[in-house]
Amino acid sequence: MKILVIRLSSMGDIILTTPVLRCIKQQVEGAEVHCLVKTPFVSLLDRSPFVDRVHTYGEKMETLARLNREKFDYVVDLQNNHRSRLMCRLLRCKRSVVKKEDFARWLLVVTKHNFIKHPSVVNRYMDAARPLGVVNDGGPLNLYYEPQTDNEQQRQPYVAIACGAQHGTKRIPPKQMQYLIGSIQGQIVLLGDKQDRYRIANDGVHLTPNVLNLCGKTSMEQLMQWVDKATVVISGDTGIMHMAAAFQKDLVVIWGGTTPLFGFAPYGVEARNCEVDLWCRPCSRLGKRKCPQHTLRCFEDLPWQQIVNYVNARIQA
């Protein structure tokens, strides 16, 4: 049975599909599992033993023509947006679609009451694959990569800090980033993209000699290796958080304007989730560019000294 799983982006969402891909491959007799993702995320899946082929999403008609030649028996749409729905209709085969619970998440933002049925988005993804006879095996997230050149710095204990996020209310602010850099006792590796590197330089964050800034300097596979080799990972609500969960890392998650109740908490690990109870949280489903209250109390009021004490104890253990 040839099955296409669609999840175009982004990094964290694609990582959260990996238990579903594993269960389809292992539980559906004769399953040939294909995935459709955007080009930057191919390396998240192309080494997985549970994925037979990864397709890239480009020009719509070119992508459709290429996929039609595969003659799929079934499509599992884990994206559920206008692009994926159109693709499913044009492929003309049986399909199922993830239910995003967008209305329940909106109610949580507006009323601060939780009506979300599934504690994790992984469960929503599993529900979409249920018509295939798939059930959740309870296993973890999976990531695979080709180890890069051995790096002396990866042989020593270090703390990896995910510097950025697409939205400002999910991103560790410069003041708190500076506090972490100045208080953590040991090697620190900063991970992120070129925009994070630009923000660090322009926000006046002073990098001490124990800090290696790799923002914008790593490929996806190199990023996976740096996360995998870290002793502790500190992250906001970002894709690197899910990457760290896939590698079963000692993980500290800094929650700002969003909340783990949305279903995007680290899956399959006992993470240390740091958040404060404020009347304005959560302020949005996906994060906002700026704090609506102009205070960022969701970050300011966190017990930063306790976070640093925990990280220092782990790095020195």
PDB file of C-alpha atoms in Angstrom:
ATOM      1  CA  MET A   1       0.000   0.000   0.000  1.00  0.00           C
ATOM      2  CA  LYS A   2       1.544   3.309  -1.088  1.00  0.00           C
ATOM      3  CA  ILE A   3       0.786   6.109   1.390  1.00  0.00           C
ATOM      4  CA  LEU A   4       1.582   9.818   1.148  1.00  0.00           C
ATOM      5  CA  VAL A   5       1.843  11.874   4.343  1.00  0.00           C
ATOM      6  CA  ILE A   6       1.664  15.648   3.840  1.00  0.00           C
ATOM      7  CA  ARG A   7       3.228  18.042   6.335  1.00  0.00           C
ATOM      8  CA  LEU A   8       4.872  20.887   4.447  1.00  0.00           C
ATOM      9  CA  SER A   9       6.334  22.838   7.365  1.00  0.00           C
ATOM     10  CA  SER A  10       7.668  23.844   9.777  1.00  0.00           C
ATOM     11  CA  MET A  11      10.550  22.124  11.566  1.00  0.00           C
ATOM     12  CA  GLY A  12       8.787  21.339  14.839  1.00  0.00           C
ATOM     13  CA  ASP A  13       5.556  20.247  13.163  1.00  0.00           C
ATOM     14  CA  ILE A  14       7.421  17.850  10.875  1.00  0.00           C
ATOM     15  CA  ILE A  15       9.339  16.362  13.808  1.00  0.00           C
ATOM     16  CA  LEU A  16       5.993  15.768  15.531  1.00  0.00           C
ATOM     17  CA  THR A  17       4.864  13.620  12.586  1.00  0.00           C
ATOM     18  CA  THR A  18       7.623  11.055  13.172  1.00  0.00           C
ATOM     19  CA  PRO A  19       5.665   8.784  15.569  1.00  0.00           C
ATOM     20  CA  VAL A  20       2.864   8.631  12.978  1.00  0.00           C
ATOM     21  CA  LEU A  21       5.292   7.703  10.201  1.00  0.00           C
ATOM     22  CA  ARG A  22       6.769   4.964  12.372  1.00  0.00           C
ATOM     23  CA  CYS A  23       3.365   3.544  13.270  1.00  0.00           C
ATOM     24  CA  ILE A  24       2.169   3.557   9.647  1.00  0.00           C
ATOM     25  CA  LYS A  25       5.327   1.793   8.484  1.00  0.00           C
ATOM     26  CA  GLN A  26       5.203  -0.822  11.233  1.00  0.00           C
ATOM     27  CA  GLN A  27       1.462  -1.401  11.502  1.00  0.00           C
ATOM     28  CA  VAL A  28       0.136  -1.193   7.930  1.00  0.00           C
ATOM     29  CA  GLU A  29       0.995  -4.350   6.044  1.00  0.00           C
ATOM     30  CA  GLY A  30       3.214  -3.656   3.035  1.00  0.00           C
ATOM     31  CA  ALA A  31       3.203   0.098   3.667  1.00  0.00           C
ATOM     32  CA  GLU A  32       5.392   2.229   1.397  1.00  0.00           C
ATOM     33  CA  VAL A  33       5.554   5.569   3.169  1.00  0.00           C
ATOM     34  CA  HIS A  34       6.173   8.794   1.237  1.00  0.00           C
ATOM     35  CA  CYS A  35       6.272  12.315   2.698  1.00  0.00           C
ATOM     36  CA  LEU A  36       5.728  15.743   1.151  1.00  0.00           C
ATOM     37  CA  VAL A  37       7.619  18.618   2.797  1.00  0.00           C
ATOM     38  CA  LYS A  38       9.150  21.940   1.834  1.00  0.00           C
ATOM     39  CA  THR A  39      12.773  21.757   0.675  1.00  0.00           C
ATOM     40  CA  PRO A  40      14.498  23.145   3.840  1.00  0.00           C
ATOM     41  CA  PHE A  41      13.083  20.268   5.910  1.00  0.00           C
ATOM     42  CA  VAL A  42      13.950  17.260   3.737  1.00  0.00           C
ATOM     43  CA  SER A  43      16.892  16.212   5.917  1.00  0.00           C
ATOM     44  CA  LEU A  44      14.583  15.807   8.917  1.00  0.00           C
ATOM     45  CA  LEU A  45      13.084  12.710   7.279  1.00  0.00           C
ATOM     46  CA  ASP A  46      15.298  11.466   4.468  1.00  0.00           C
ATOM     47  CA  ARG A  47      17.373   9.187   6.720  1.00  0.00           C
ATOM     48  CA  SER A  48      14.414   7.749   8.600  1.00  0.00           C
ATOM     49  CA  PRO A  49      14.008   3.959   8.335  1.00  0.00           C
ATOM     50  CA  PHE A  50      10.242   4.550   8.429  1.00  0.00           C
ATOM     51  CA  VAL A  51      10.142   6.741   5.301  1.00  0.00           C
ATOM     52  CA  ASP A  52      10.688   5.282   1.843  1.00  0.00           C
ATOM     53  CA  ARG A  53      10.846   8.565  -0.027  1.00  0.00           C
ATOM     54  CA  VAL A  54      10.661  12.296   0.694  1.00  0.00           C
ATOM     55  CA  HIS A  55       9.122  14.584  -1.920  1.00  0.00           C
ATOM     56  CA  THR A  56       9.653  18.338  -1.987  1.00  0.00           C
ATOM     57  CA  TYR A  57       6.851  20.847  -2.461  1.00  0.00           C
ATOM     58  CA  GLY A  58       7.547  23.343  -5.228  1.00  0.00           C
ATOM     59  CA  GLU A  59       5.473  24.715  -8.071  1.00  0.00           C
ATOM     60  CA  LYS A  60       1.974  23.287  -7.613  1.00  0.00           C
ATOM     61  CA  MET A  61       1.472  21.696 -11.017  1.00  0.00           C
ATOM     62  CA  GLU A  62       5.005  20.295 -11.172  1.00  0.00           C
ATOM     63  CA  THR A  63       4.578  18.796  -7.711  1.00  0.00           C
ATOM     64  CA  LEU A  64       1.164  17.390  -8.584  1.00  0.00           C
ATOM     65  CA  ALA A  65       2.427  15.801 -11.817  1.00  0.00           C
ATOM     66  CA  ARG A  66       5.311  14.169  -9.954  1.00  0.00           C
ATOM     67  CA  LEU A  67       3.050  12.848  -7.195  1.00  0.00           C
ATOM     68  CA  ASN A  68       0.430  11.576  -9.630  1.00  0.00           C
ATOM     69  CA  ARG A  69       3.049   9.345 -11.226  1.00  0.00           C
ATOM     70  CA  GLU A  70       3.435   7.584  -7.872  1.00  0.00           C
ATOM     71  CA  LYS A  71      -0.203   6.397  -7.934  1.00  0.00           C
ATOM     72  CA  PHE A  72      -0.798   6.616  -4.208  1.00  0.00           C
ATOM     73  CA  ASP A  73      -3.437   4.478  -2.530  1.00  0.00           C
ATOM     74  CA  TYR A  74      -4.001   6.822   0.403  1.00  0.00           C
ATOM     75  CA  VAL A  75      -3.092  10.350   1.551  1.00  0.00           C
ATOM     76  CA  VAL A  76      -2.824  11.452   5.183  1.00  0.00           C
ATOM     77  CA  ASP A  77      -3.016  15.246   5.263  1.00  0.00           C
ATOM     78  CA  LEU A  78      -1.344  16.484   8.453  1.00  0.00           C
ATOM     79  CA  GLN A  79      -1.103  20.057   7.137  1.00  0.00           C
ATOM     80  CA  ASN A  80      -4.783  20.788   6.479  1.00  0.00           C
ATOM     81  CA  ASN A  81      -4.438  24.125   4.737  1.00  0.00           C
ATOM     82  CA  HIS A  82      -5.637  25.288   1.331  1.00  0.00           C
ATOM     83  CA  ARG A  83      -2.507  23.977  -0.419  1.00  0.00           C
ATOM     84  CA  SER A  84      -2.653  20.500   1.051  1.00  0.00           C
ATOM     85  CA  ARG A  85      -6.424  20.195   0.635  1.00  0.00           C
ATOM     86  CA  LEU A  86      -6.159  21.139  -3.042  1.00  0.00           C
ATOM     87  CA  MET A  87      -3.336  18.634  -3.486  1.00  0.00           C
ATOM     88  CA  CYS A  88      -5.425  15.891  -1.897  1.00  0.00           C
ATOM     89  CA  ARG A  89      -8.405  16.586  -4.144  1.00  0.00           C
ATOM     90  CA  LEU A  90      -6.286  16.578  -7.288  1.00  0.00           C
ATOM     91  CA  LEU A  91      -4.549  13.315  -6.365  1.00  0.00           C
ATOM     92  CA  ARG A  92      -7.972  11.613  -6.409  1.00  0.00           C
ATOM     93  CA  CYS A  93      -7.387   8.873  -3.885  1.00  0.00           C
ATOM     94  CA  LYS A  94      -8.710   8.049  -0.422  1.00  0.00           C
ATOM     95  CA  ARG A  95      -7.590  10.500   2.225  1.00  0.00           C
ATOM     96  CA  SER A  96      -7.941  11.602   5.809  1.00  0.00           C
ATOM     97  CA  VAL A  97      -7.212  14.995   7.355  1.00  0.00           C
ATOM     98  CA  VAL A  98      -5.950  16.146  10.744  1.00  0.00           C
ATOM     99  CA  LYS A  99      -8.360  18.119  12.915  1.00  0.00           C
ATOM    100  CA  LYS A 100      -6.434  21.128  14.169  1.00  0.00           C
ATOM    101  CA  GLU A 101      -8.820  22.194  16.986  1.00  0.00           C
ATOM    102  CA  ASP A 102      -8.260  25.814  15.933  1.00  0.00           C
ATOM    103  CA  PHE A 103     -11.537  26.940  17.490  1.00  0.00           C
ATOM    104  CA  ALA A 104     -10.682  25.340  20.843  1.00  0.00           C
ATOM    105  CA  ARG A 105      -7.270  27.006  20.790  1.00  0.00           C
ATOM    106  CA  TRP A 106      -8.894  30.343  19.958  1.00  0.00           C
ATOM    107  CA  LEU A 107     -11.252  29.874  22.919  1.00  0.00           C
ATOM    108  CA  LEU A 108      -8.272  29.237  25.176  1.00  0.00           C
ATOM    109  CA  VAL A 109      -6.726  32.533  24.057  1.00  0.00           C
ATOM    110  CA  VAL A 110      -9.965  34.494  24.495  1.00  0.00           C
ATOM    111  CA  THR A 111     -11.531  32.877  27.576  1.00  0.00           C
ATOM    112  CA  LYS A 112      -8.466  31.290  29.238  1.00  0.00           C
ATOM    113  CA  HIS A 113     -10.483  28.057  29.550  1.00  0.00           C
ATOM    114  CA  ASN A 114      -9.148  24.903  27.948  1.00  0.00           C
ATOM    115  CA  PHE A 115     -11.512  23.018  25.623  1.00  0.00           C
ATOM    116  CA  ILE A 116      -8.753  21.223  23.685  1.00  0.00           C
ATOM    117  CA  LYS A 117      -9.385  17.474  23.563  1.00  0.00           C
ATOM    118  CA  HIS A 118      -5.897  16.169  22.814  1.00  0.00           C
ATOM    119  CA  PRO A 119      -2.974  16.957  25.141  1.00  0.00           C
ATOM    120  CA  SER A 120      -0.527  16.630  22.230  1.00  0.00           C
ATOM    121  CA  VAL A 121      -0.697  17.365  18.520  1.00  0.00           C
ATOM    122  CA  VAL A 122       0.810  13.911  18.023  1.00  0.00           C
ATOM    123  CA  ASN A 123      -2.519  12.455  19.146  1.00  0.00           C
ATOM    124  CA  ARG A 124      -4.322  14.588  16.552  1.00  0.00           C
ATOM    125  CA  TYR A 125      -1.943  13.295  13.898  1.00  0.00           C
ATOM    126  CA  MET A 126      -2.577   9.723  15.043  1.00  0.00           C
ATOM    127  CA  ASP A 127      -6.321  10.263  14.720  1.00  0.00           C
ATOM    128  CA  ALA A 128      -5.815  11.277  11.084  1.00  0.00           C
ATOM    129  CA  ALA A 129      -4.030   7.972  10.418  1.00  0.00           C
ATOM    130  CA  ARG A 130      -6.599   5.878  12.302  1.00  0.00           C
ATOM    131  CA  PRO A 131      -8.561   4.883   9.142  1.00  0.00           C
ATOM    132  CA  LEU A 132      -5.452   2.935   8.139  1.00  0.00           C
ATOM    133  CA  GLY A 133      -5.754   0.880  11.323  1.00  0.00           C
ATOM    134  CA  VAL A 134      -2.926   2.786  13.007  1.00  0.00           C
ATOM    135  CA  VAL A 135      -2.760   3.173  16.789  1.00  0.00           C
ATOM    136  CA  ASN A 136      -0.268   5.093  18.881  1.00  0.00           C
ATOM    137  CA  ASP A 137       2.529   2.758  19.999  1.00  0.00           C
ATOM    138  CA  GLY A 138       3.556   5.145  22.795  1.00  0.00           C
ATOM    139  CA  GLY A 139       7.039   5.517  21.350  1.00  0.00           C
ATOM    140  CA  PRO A 140       9.070   8.733  21.119  1.00  0.00           C
ATOM    141  CA  LEU A 141       9.824  11.176  18.346  1.00  0.00           C
ATOM    142  CA  ASN A 142      12.480   9.948  15.877  1.00  0.00           C
ATOM    143  CA  LEU A 143      15.275  11.828  14.140  1.00  0.00           C
ATOM    144  CA  TYR A 144      18.227  10.417  12.210  1.00  0.00           C
ATOM    145  CA  TYR A 145      21.270  12.158  10.773  1.00  0.00           C
ATOM    146  CA  GLU A 146      24.663  11.391   9.306  1.00  0.00           C
ATOM    147  CA  PRO A 147      27.288  12.351  11.936  1.00  0.00           C
ATOM    148  CA  GLN A 148      29.457  15.215  10.776  1.00  0.00           C
ATOM    149  CA  THR A 149      33.192  15.708  11.325  1.00  0.00           C
ATOM    150  CA  ASP A 150      34.093  15.056  14.943  1.00  0.00           C
ATOM    151  CA  ASN A 151      34.209  18.332  16.862  1.00  0.00           C
ATOM    152  CA  GLU A 152      36.380  18.716  19.953  1.00  0.00           C
ATOM    153  CA  GLN A 153      33.839  21.087  21.527  1.00  0.00           C
ATOM    154  CA  GLN A 154      31.147  18.421  21.321  1.00  0.00           C
ATOM    155  CA  ARG A 155      33.240  16.118  23.505  1.00  0.00           C
ATOM    156  CA  GLN A 156      32.914  18.515  26.433  1.00  0.00           C
ATOM    157  CA  PRO A 157      29.709  19.224  28.367  1.00  0.00           C
ATOM    158  CA  TYR A 158      27.847  22.228  26.999  1.00  0.00           C
ATOM    159  CA  VAL A 159      24.490  23.952  27.195  1.00  0.00           C
ATOM    160  CA  ALA A 160      22.711  24.545  23.898  1.00  0.00           C
ATOM    161  CA  ILE A 161      20.429  27.595  23.846  1.00  0.00           C
ATOM    162  CA  ALA A 162      17.856  28.015  21.079  1.00  0.00           C
ATOM    163  CA  CYS A 163      18.009  31.771  20.555  1.00  0.00           C
ATOM    164  CA  GLY A 164      15.086  32.479  18.363  1.00  0.00           C
ATOM    165  CA  ALA A 165      11.564  31.836  17.267  1.00  0.00           C
ATOM    166  CA  GLN A 166       9.496  33.218  14.432  1.00  0.00           C
ATOM    167  CA  HIS A 167       7.396  35.346  16.801  1.00  0.00           C
ATOM    168  CA  GLY A 168       8.644  37.741  19.455  1.00  0.00           C
ATOM    169  CA  THR A 169       6.393  36.458  22.239  1.00  0.00           C
ATOM    170  CA  LYS A 170       7.980  33.002  21.882  1.00  0.00           C
ATOM    171  CA  ARG A 171      11.575  34.252  21.793  1.00  0.00           C
ATOM    172  CA  ILE A 172      13.817  34.573  24.874  1.00  0.00           C
ATOM    173  CA  PRO A 173      14.300  38.374  25.199  1.00  0.00           C
ATOM    174  CA  PRO A 174      17.793  39.953  25.076  1.00  0.00           C
ATOM    175  CA  LYS A 175      17.812  40.817  28.789  1.00  0.00           C
ATOM    176  CA  GLN A 176      17.111  37.235  29.819  1.00  0.00           C
ATOM    177  CA  MET A 177      19.472  35.882  27.160  1.00  0.00           C
ATOM    178  CA  GLN A 178      22.239  38.035  28.605  1.00  0.00           C
ATOM    179  CA  TYR A 179      21.442  36.768  32.091  1.00  0.00           C
ATOM    180  CA  LEU A 180      21.709  33.154  30.957  1.00  0.00           C
ATOM    181  CA  ILE A 181      25.008  33.787  29.187  1.00  0.00           C
ATOM    182  CA  GLY A 182      26.456  35.571  32.205  1.00  0.00           C
ATOM    183  CA  SER A 183      25.249  33.044  34.787  1.00  0.00           C
ATOM    184  CA  ILE A 184      25.680  29.594  33.256  1.00  0.00           C
ATOM    185  CA  GLN A 185      28.962  28.042  34.365  1.00  0.00           C
ATOM    186  CA  GLY A 186      30.372  26.197  31.391  1.00  0.00           C
ATOM    187  CA  GLN A 187      30.427  26.094  27.631  1.00  0.00           C
ATOM    188  CA  ILE A 188      27.395  27.595  25.873  1.00  0.00           C
ATOM    189  CA  VAL A 189      26.416  27.032  22.245  1.00  0.00           C
ATOM    190  CA  LEU A 190      23.871  29.378  20.658  1.00  0.00           C
ATOM    191  CA  LEU A 191      21.695  27.813  17.964  1.00  0.00           C
ATOM    192  CA  GLY A 192      19.369  29.497  15.503  1.00  0.00           C
ATOM    193  CA  ASP A 193      19.218  31.042  12.050  1.00  0.00           C
ATOM    194  CA  LYS A 194      20.723  34.130  10.398  1.00  0.00           C
ATOM    195  CA  GLN A 195      17.971  36.345  11.797  1.00  0.00           C
ATOM    196  CA  ASP A 196      18.857  35.219  15.309  1.00  0.00           C
ATOM    197  CA  ARG A 197      22.507  36.083  14.686  1.00  0.00           C
ATOM    198  CA  TYR A 198      21.452  39.533  13.489  1.00  0.00           C
ATOM    199  CA  ARG A 199      19.208  40.073  16.532  1.00  0.00           C
ATOM    200  CA  ILE A 200      21.937  39.034  18.980  1.00  0.00           C
ATOM    201  CA  ALA A 201      24.335  41.542  17.424  1.00  0.00           C
ATOM    202  CA  ASN A 202      21.804  44.370  17.268  1.00  0.00           C
ATOM    203  CA  ASP A 203      20.164  43.816  20.663  1.00  0.00           C
ATOM    204  CA  GLY A 204      23.423  44.406  22.479  1.00  0.00           C
ATOM    205  CA  VAL A 205      23.854  40.866  23.840  1.00  0.00           C
ATOM    206  CA  HIS A 206      27.495  40.567  24.955  1.00  0.00           C
ATOM    207  CA  LEU A 207      29.004  37.175  24.185  1.00  0.00           C
ATOM    208  CA  THR A 208      31.546  35.988  26.742  1.00  0.00           C
ATOM    209  CA  PRO A 209      34.517  33.731  25.848  1.00  0.00           C
ATOM    210  CA  ASN A 210      32.616  30.586  26.862  1.00  0.00           C
ATOM    211  CA  VAL A 211      29.949  31.214  24.174  1.00  0.00           C
ATOM    212  CA  LEU A 212      30.061  29.709  20.688  1.00  0.00           C
ATOM    213  CA  ASN A 213      27.557  31.475  18.429  1.00  0.00           C
ATOM    214  CA  LEU A 214      26.467  29.080  15.668  1.00  0.00           C
ATOM    215  CA  CYS A 215      23.305  30.944  14.681  1.00  0.00           C
ATOM    216  CA  GLY A 216      23.034  30.849  10.905  1.00  0.00           C
ATOM    217  CA  LYS A 217      26.180  28.730  10.625  1.00  0.00           C
ATOM    218  CA  THR A 218      24.811  25.165  10.623  1.00  0.00           C
ATOM    219  CA  SER A 219      23.081  22.897   8.152  1.00  0.00           C
ATOM    220  CA  MET A 220      20.041  20.990   9.380  1.00  0.00           C
ATOM    221  CA  GLU A 221      22.131  17.863  10.000  1.00  0.00           C
ATOM    222  CA  GLN A 222      24.797  19.857  11.832  1.00  0.00           C
ATOM    223  CA  LEU A 223      22.070  21.440  13.939  1.00  0.00           C
ATOM    224  CA  MET A 224      20.753  17.991  14.823  1.00  0.00           C
ATOM    225  CA  GLN A 225      24.216  16.883  15.909  1.00  0.00           C
ATOM    226  CA  TRP A 226      24.804  19.938  18.103  1.00  0.00           C
ATOM    227  CA  VAL A 227      21.444  19.382  19.802  1.00  0.00           C
ATOM    228  CA  ASP A 228      22.048  15.645  20.144  1.00  0.00           C
ATOM    229  CA  LYS A 229      25.461  16.099  21.799  1.00  0.00           C
ATOM    230  CA  ALA A 230      24.354  18.816  24.241  1.00  0.00           C
ATOM    231  CA  THR A 231      24.222  18.112  27.970  1.00  0.00           C
ATOM    232  CA  VAL A 232      21.264  20.472  28.497  1.00  0.00           C
ATOM    233  CA  VAL A 233      19.086  22.291  25.962  1.00  0.00           C
ATOM    234  CA  ILE A 234      17.306  25.559  26.787  1.00  0.00           C
ATOM    235  CA  SER A 235      14.618  26.535  24.306  1.00  0.00           C
ATOM    236  CA  GLY A 236      11.487  28.535  23.859  1.00  0.00           C
ATOM    237  CA  ASP A 237       8.440  27.187  22.040  1.00  0.00           C
ATOM    238  CA  THR A 238      10.453  26.401  18.888  1.00  0.00           C
ATOM    239  CA  GLY A 239      11.410  23.624  16.493  1.00  0.00           C
ATOM    240  CA  ILE A 240      14.678  23.074  18.364  1.00  0.00           C
ATOM    241  CA  MET A 241      12.601  22.207  21.431  1.00  0.00           C
ATOM    242  CA  HIS A 242      11.034  19.310  19.504  1.00  0.00           C
ATOM    243  CA  MET A 243      14.427  18.324  18.095  1.00  0.00           C
ATOM    244  CA  ALA A 244      15.790  18.104  21.635  1.00  0.00           C
ATOM    245  CA  ALA A 245      12.794  16.000  22.670  1.00  0.00           C
ATOM    246  CA  ALA A 246      13.474  13.618  19.771  1.00  0.00           C
ATOM    247  CA  PHE A 247      17.002  13.102  21.082  1.00  0.00           C
ATOM    248  CA  GLN A 248      15.691  12.637  24.644  1.00  0.00           C
ATOM    249  CA  LYS A 249      17.739  15.554  25.957  1.00  0.00           C
ATOM    250  CA  ASP A 250      17.659  17.175  29.377  1.00  0.00           C
ATOM    251  CA  LEU A 251      15.357  19.975  28.267  1.00  0.00           C
ATOM    252  CA  VAL A 252      14.372  23.309  29.817  1.00  0.00           C
ATOM    253  CA  VAL A 253      11.499  25.032  27.993  1.00  0.00           C
ATOM    254  CA  ILE A 254      10.853  28.746  28.442  1.00  0.00           C
ATOM    255  CA  TRP A 255       7.174  29.470  27.720  1.00  0.00           C
ATOM    256  CA  GLY A 256       6.245  33.055  26.920  1.00  0.00           C
ATOM    257  CA  GLY A 257       3.024  34.096  25.221  1.00  0.00           C
ATOM    258  CA  THR A 258       2.032  30.569  24.207  1.00  0.00           C
ATOM    259  CA  THR A 259       1.268  27.561  26.384  1.00  0.00           C
ATOM    260  CA  PRO A 260       1.901  23.802  26.323  1.00  0.00           C
ATOM    261  CA  LEU A 261      -1.885  23.380  26.523  1.00  0.00           C
ATOM    262  CA  PHE A 262      -2.048  24.065  22.779  1.00  0.00           C
ATOM    263  CA  GLY A 263      -0.581  20.577  22.282  1.00  0.00           C
ATOM    264  CA  PHE A 264       2.986  21.482  21.373  1.00  0.00           C
ATOM    265  CA  ALA A 265       4.723  20.574  24.625  1.00  0.00           C
ATOM    266  CA  PRO A 266       7.840  18.375  24.313  1.00  0.00           C
ATOM    267  CA  TYR A 267       6.632  14.885  23.425  1.00  0.00           C
ATOM    268  CA  GLY A 268       7.944  11.738  25.041  1.00  0.00           C
ATOM    269  CA  VAL A 269      10.337  13.381  27.538  1.00  0.00           C
ATOM    270  CA  GLU A 270      10.127  14.724  31.076  1.00  0.00           C
ATOM    271  CA  ALA A 271      10.992  18.317  30.219  1.00  0.00           C
ATOM    272  CA  ARG A 272      11.272  21.131  32.734  1.00  0.00           C
ATOM    273  CA  ASN A 273       8.508  23.499  31.556  1.00  0.00           C
ATOM    274  CA  CYS A 274       8.955  27.037  32.894  1.00  0.00           C
ATOM    275  CA  GLU A 275       5.941  29.341  32.730  1.00  0.00           C
ATOM    276  CA  VAL A 276       4.080  31.863  34.872  1.00  0.00           C
ATOM    277  CA  ASP A 277       0.348  32.120  35.473  1.00  0.00           C
ATOM    278  CA  LEU A 278      -0.784  35.490  34.122  1.00  0.00           C
ATOM    279  CA  TRP A 279      -4.250  36.729  33.174  1.00  0.00           C
ATOM    280  CA  CYS A 280      -2.982  37.606  29.688  1.00  0.00           C
ATOM    281  CA  ARG A 281      -1.488  34.176  28.882  1.00  0.00           C
ATOM    282  CA  PRO A 282      -1.798  32.773  26.326  1.00  0.00           C
ATOM    283  CA  CYS A 283      -1.988  35.931  24.220  1.00  0.00           C
ATOM    284  CA  SER A 284      -2.202  34.136  20.858  1.00  0.00           C
ATOM    285  CA  ARG A 285      -2.272  30.702  19.216  1.00  0.00           C
ATOM    286  CA  LEU A 286       0.954  31.072  17.249  1.00  0.00           C
ATOM    287  CA  GLY A 287       2.770  33.920  18.968  1.00  0.00           C
ATOM    288  CA  LYS A 288       2.829  37.658  18.283  1.00  0.00           C
ATOM    289  CA  ARG A 289       5.509  40.028  17.039  1.00  0.00           C
ATOM    290  CA  LYS A 290       5.286  42.097  20.249  1.00  0.00           C
ATOM    291  CA  CYS A 291       3.733  41.708  23.684  1.00  0.00           C
ATOM    292  CA  PRO A 292       0.152  43.113  23.563  1.00  0.00           C
ATOM    293  CA  GLN A 293       0.644  44.478  27.100  1.00  0.00           C
ATOM    294  CA  HIS A 294       4.103  45.948  26.305  1.00  0.00           C
ATOM    295  CA  THR A 295       5.538  44.242  29.397  1.00  0.00           C
ATOM    296  CA  LEU A 296       6.745  40.729  28.471  1.00  0.00           C
ATOM    297  CA  ARG A 297       5.935  39.707  32.038  1.00  0.00           C
ATOM    298  CA  CYS A 298       5.586  36.127  30.815  1.00  0.00           C
ATOM    299  CA  PHE A 299       9.381  36.208  30.528  1.00  0.00           C
ATOM    300  CA  GLU A 300      10.234  38.830  33.147  1.00  0.00           C
ATOM    301  CA  ASP A 301       8.463  37.001  35.982  1.00  0.00           C
ATOM    302  CA  LEU A 302      10.041  33.593  35.389  1.00  0.00           C
ATOM    303  CA  PRO A 303      12.340  32.253  38.162  1.00  0.00           C
ATOM    304  CA  TRP A 304      15.539  32.787  36.177  1.00  0.00           C
ATOM    305  CA  GLN A 305      17.835  32.124  39.127  1.00  0.00           C
ATOM    306  CA  GLN A 306      16.218  28.734  39.674  1.00  0.00           C
ATOM    307  CA  ILE A 307      16.572  27.952  35.976  1.00  0.00           C
ATOM    308  CA  VAL A 308      20.275  28.816  36.056  1.00  0.00           C
ATOM    309  CA  ASN A 309      20.804  26.801  39.253  1.00  0.00           C
ATOM    310  CA  TYR A 310      19.207  23.767  37.627  1.00  0.00           C
ATOM    311  CA  VAL A 311      21.274  24.079  34.455  1.00  0.00           C
ATOM    312  CA  ASN A 312      24.528  24.580  36.367  1.00  0.00           C
ATOM    313  CA  ALA A 313      23.826  21.521  38.503  1.00  0.00           C
ATOM    314  CA  ARG A 314      23.215  19.420  35.377  1.00  0.00           C
ATOM    315  CA  ILE A 315      26.277  20.674  33.486  1.00  0.00           C
ATOM    316  CA  GLN A 316      28.526  20.027  36.481  1.00  0.00           C
ATOM    317  CA  ALA A 317      27.101  16.616  37.382  1.00  0.00           C
TER     318      ALA A 317
END
